[in-house]
């Protein structure tokens, strides 16, 4: 069970790193970086919800 949860989280970060801004972290401010992470997570979540 723990491995399944860990695998799901690792796949989520793999999908989020497709966004170049997250993978290379061009943003200088932490707030700016976190906003990009939130947008990427929302896009990933919407794909997941739409597929279900």
CSV table of N, CA, C and O in Angstrom, one decimal:
chain,number,residue,atom,x,y,z
A,1,UNK,N,0.8,-1.2,0.0
A,1,UNK,CA,0.0,0.0,0.0
A,1,UNK,C,0.9,1.3,0.0
A,1,UNK,O,0.6,2.2,-0.7
A,2,UNK,N,1.9,1.3,0.8
A,2,UNK,CA,2.8,2.4,0.9
A,2,UNK,C,3.5,2.6,-0.4
A,2,UNK,O,3.7,3.8,-0.9
A,3,UNK,N,4.0,1.5,-1.1
A,3,UNK,CA,4.6,1.6,-2.3
A,3,UNK,C,3.7,2.2,-3.4
A,3,UNK,O,4.2,3.0,-4.2
A,4,UNK,N,2.5,1.8,-3.4
A,4,UNK,CA,1.5,2.4,-4.4
A,4,UNK,C,1.3,3.9,-4.2
A,4,UNK,O,1.3,4.6,-5.2
A,5,UNK,N,1.2,4.3,-3.0
A,5,UNK,CA,1.1,5.8,-2.7
A,5,UNK,C,2.4,6.5,-3.2
A,5,UNK,O,2.3,7.6,-3.8
A,6,UNK,N,3.5,6.0,-2.8
A,6,UNK,CA,4.8,6.6,-3.2
A,6,UNK,C,4.9,6.7,-4.7
A,6,UNK,O,5.4,7.7,-5.3
A,7,UNK,N,4.6,5.6,-5.4
A,7,UNK,CA,4.6,5.6,-6.9
A,7,UNK,C,3.7,6.6,-7.5
A,7,UNK,O,4.1,7.3,-8.4
A,8,UNK,N,2.5,6.8,-6.9
A,8,UNK,CA,1.6,7.8,-7.4
A,8,UNK,C,2.2,9.2,-7.3
A,8,UNK,O,2.1,10.0,-8.2
A,9,UNK,N,2.8,9.5,-6.2
A,9,UNK,CA,3.4,10.8,-5.9
A,9,UNK,C,4.6,11.0,-6.9
A,9,UNK,O,4.7,12.1,-7.4
A,10,UNK,N,5.4,10.0,-7.1
A,10,UNK,CA,6.6,10.1,-8.0
A,10,UNK,C,6.1,10.4,-9.4
A,10,UNK,O,6.7,11.2,-10.1
A,11,UNK,N,5.0,9.7,-9.8
A,11,UNK,CA,4.5,9.9,-11.2
A,11,UNK,C,3.9,11.3,-11.3
A,11,UNK,O,4.1,12.0,-12.4
A,12,UNK,N,3.3,11.8,-10.2
A,12,UNK,CA,2.8,13.2,-10.3
A,12,UNK,C,3.9,14.2,-10.5
A,12,UNK,O,3.8,15.1,-11.3
A,13,UNK,N,5.0,14.1,-9.7
A,13,UNK,CA,6.1,15.0,-9.9
A,13,UNK,C,6.8,14.8,-11.2
A,13,UNK,O,7.2,15.8,-11.8
A,14,UNK,N,6.8,13.6,-11.8
A,14,UNK,CA,7.3,13.4,-13.1
A,14,UNK,C,6.5,14.2,-14.2
A,14,UNK,O,7.0,14.8,-15.1
A,15,UNK,N,5.2,14.1,-14.0
A,15,UNK,CA,4.3,14.9,-14.9
A,15,UNK,C,4.5,16.4,-14.7
A,15,UNK,O,4.4,17.1,-15.7
A,16,UNK,N,4.6,16.8,-13.5
A,16,UNK,CA,4.8,18.3,-13.3
A,16,UNK,C,6.1,18.8,-13.8
A,16,UNK,O,6.2,19.9,-14.2
A,17,UNK,N,7.1,17.9,-13.8
A,17,UNK,CA,8.4,18.4,-14.4
A,17,UNK,C,8.4,18.5,-15.9
A,17,UNK,O,9.4,19.1,-16.4
A,18,UNK,N,7.4,18.1,-16.5
A,18,UNK,CA,7.3,18.4,-17.9
A,18,UNK,C,7.3,19.9,-18.2
A,18,UNK,O,7.8,20.3,-19.2
A,19,UNK,N,6.7,20.6,-17.3
A,19,UNK,CA,6.7,22.1,-17.4
A,19,UNK,C,8.1,22.5,-17.2
A,19,UNK,O,8.8,22.3,-16.2
A,20,UNK,N,8.6,23.3,-18.2
A,20,UNK,CA,10.0,23.7,-18.1
A,20,UNK,C,10.4,24.6,-16.9
A,20,UNK,O,11.5,24.5,-16.4
A,21,UNK,N,9.4,25.4,-16.6
A,21,UNK,CA,9.7,26.4,-15.5
A,21,UNK,C,9.9,25.6,-14.2
A,21,UNK,O,10.7,26.0,-13.3
A,22,UNK,N,9.2,24.5,-14.0
A,22,UNK,CA,9.4,23.7,-12.8
A,22,UNK,C,10.7,22.9,-12.8
A,22,UNK,O,11.4,22.8,-11.8
A,23,UNK,N,11.0,22.3,-14.0
A,23,UNK,CA,12.2,21.5,-14.1
A,23,UNK,C,13.5,22.3,-13.9
A,23,UNK,O,14.4,21.8,-13.3
A,24,UNK,N,13.5,23.5,-14.5
A,24,UNK,CA,14.7,24.3,-14.4
A,24,UNK,C,14.7,25.3,-13.4
A,24,UNK,O,15.7,25.9,-13.1
A,25,UNK,N,13.5,25.6,-12.8
A,25,UNK,CA,13.3,26.6,-11.7
A,25,UNK,C,14.0,27.9,-12.1
A,25,UNK,O,14.9,28.4,-11.5
A,26,UNK,N,13.4,28.6,-13.1
A,26,UNK,CA,13.9,29.9,-13.5
A,26,UNK,C,13.4,31.0,-12.6
A,26,UNK,O,14.0,32.1,-12.6
A,27,UNK,N,12.4,30.7,-11.8
A,27,UNK,CA,11.8,31.8,-11.0
A,27,UNK,C,12.8,32.1,-9.9
A,27,UNK,O,13.4,31.3,-9.2
A,28,UNK,N,12.9,33.4,-9.6
A,28,UNK,CA,13.7,33.9,-8.5
A,28,UNK,C,13.1,33.9,-7.1
A,28,UNK,O,13.7,33.6,-6.1
A,29,UNK,N,11.8,34.1,-7.1
A,29,UNK,CA,11.1,34.2,-5.8
A,29,UNK,C,10.3,32.9,-5.5
A,29,UNK,O,9.8,32.2,-6.4
A,30,UNK,N,10.3,32.5,-4.3
A,30,UNK,CA,9.6,31.3,-3.8
A,30,UNK,C,8.1,31.4,-4.1
A,30,UNK,O,7.5,30.4,-4.6
A,31,UNK,N,7.5,32.5,-4.0
A,31,UNK,CA,6.1,32.7,-4.2
A,31,UNK,C,5.8,32.4,-5.7
A,31,UNK,O,4.8,31.8,-6.1
A,32,UNK,N,6.6,33.0,-6.6
A,32,UNK,CA,6.4,32.8,-8.0
A,32,UNK,C,6.6,31.3,-8.4
A,32,UNK,O,5.8,30.8,-9.2
A,33,UNK,N,7.6,30.7,-7.8
A,33,UNK,CA,7.8,29.2,-8.1
A,33,UNK,C,6.6,28.4,-7.6
A,33,UNK,O,6.1,27.5,-8.3
A,34,UNK,N,6.1,28.7,-6.4
A,34,UNK,CA,5.0,27.9,-5.9
A,34,UNK,C,3.7,28.2,-6.7
A,34,UNK,O,2.9,27.3,-6.8
A,35,UNK,N,3.6,29.3,-7.2
A,35,UNK,CA,2.4,29.6,-8.1
A,35,UNK,C,2.4,28.7,-9.3
A,35,UNK,O,1.4,28.2,-9.8
A,36,UNK,N,3.6,28.6,-9.9
A,36,UNK,CA,3.8,27.7,-11.1
A,36,UNK,C,3.5,26.2,-10.7
A,36,UNK,O,2.9,25.5,-11.4
A,37,UNK,N,4.0,25.8,-9.5
A,37,UNK,CA,3.7,24.5,-9.0
A,37,UNK,C,2.2,24.2,-8.9
A,37,UNK,O,1.7,23.2,-9.2
A,38,UNK,N,1.5,25.2,-8.3
A,38,UNK,CA,0.1,25.1,-8.1
A,38,UNK,C,-0.7,25.0,-9.4
A,38,UNK,O,-1.6,24.2,-9.6
A,39,UNK,N,-0.3,25.8,-10.4
A,39,UNK,CA,-0.9,25.7,-11.7
A,39,UNK,C,-0.7,24.4,-12.4
A,39,UNK,O,-1.6,23.8,-12.9
A,40,UNK,N,0.6,23.9,-12.3
A,40,UNK,CA,0.9,22.6,-12.9
A,40,UNK,C,0.1,21.5,-12.2
A,40,UNK,O,-0.4,20.5,-12.8
A,41,UNK,N,0.0,21.5,-10.8
A,41,UNK,CA,-0.8,20.5,-10.1
A,41,UNK,C,-2.3,20.6,-10.5
A,41,UNK,O,-2.9,19.5,-10.6
A,42,UNK,N,-2.8,21.8,-10.6
A,42,UNK,CA,-4.2,21.9,-11.0
A,42,UNK,C,-4.4,21.3,-12.4
A,42,UNK,O,-5.4,20.6,-12.6
A,43,UNK,N,-3.5,21.6,-13.3
A,43,UNK,CA,-3.6,21.0,-14.7
A,43,UNK,C,-3.6,19.5,-14.6
A,43,UNK,O,-4.4,18.8,-15.3
A,44,UNK,N,-2.7,18.9,-13.8
A,44,UNK,CA,-2.6,17.5,-13.7
A,44,UNK,C,-3.9,16.9,-13.0
A,44,UNK,O,-4.4,15.9,-13.5
A,45,UNK,N,-4.4,17.6,-12.0
A,45,UNK,CA,-5.6,17.1,-11.4
A,45,UNK,C,-6.8,17.2,-12.3
A,45,UNK,O,-7.6,16.2,-12.3
A,46,UNK,N,-6.9,18.2,-13.1
A,46,UNK,CA,-8.0,18.3,-14.1
A,46,UNK,C,-7.9,17.1,-15.1
A,46,UNK,O,-9.0,16.6,-15.5
A,47,UNK,N,-6.7,16.8,-15.5
A,47,UNK,CA,-6.6,15.6,-16.4
A,47,UNK,C,-7.1,14.4,-15.8
A,47,UNK,O,-7.8,13.5,-16.3
A,48,UNK,N,-6.7,14.2,-14.5
A,48,UNK,CA,-7.1,13.0,-13.7
A,48,UNK,C,-8.6,12.9,-13.5
A,48,UNK,O,-9.2,11.9,-13.7
A,49,UNK,N,-9.2,14.0,-13.2
A,49,UNK,CA,-10.7,14.1,-12.9
A,49,UNK,C,-11.4,13.9,-14.2
A,49,UNK,O,-12.4,13.1,-14.3
A,50,UNK,N,-10.9,14.5,-15.3
A,50,UNK,CA,-11.6,14.3,-16.6
A,50,UNK,C,-11.6,12.9,-17.1
A,50,UNK,O,-12.5,12.4,-17.7
A,51,UNK,N,-10.5,12.2,-16.9
A,51,UNK,CA,-10.3,10.8,-17.3
A,51,UNK,C,-11.2,9.9,-16.6
A,51,UNK,O,-11.6,8.8,-17.1
A,52,UNK,N,-11.5,10.2,-15.3
A,52,UNK,CA,-12.3,9.3,-14.5
A,52,UNK,C,-13.8,9.3,-14.8
A,52,UNK,O,-14.4,9.6,-15.6
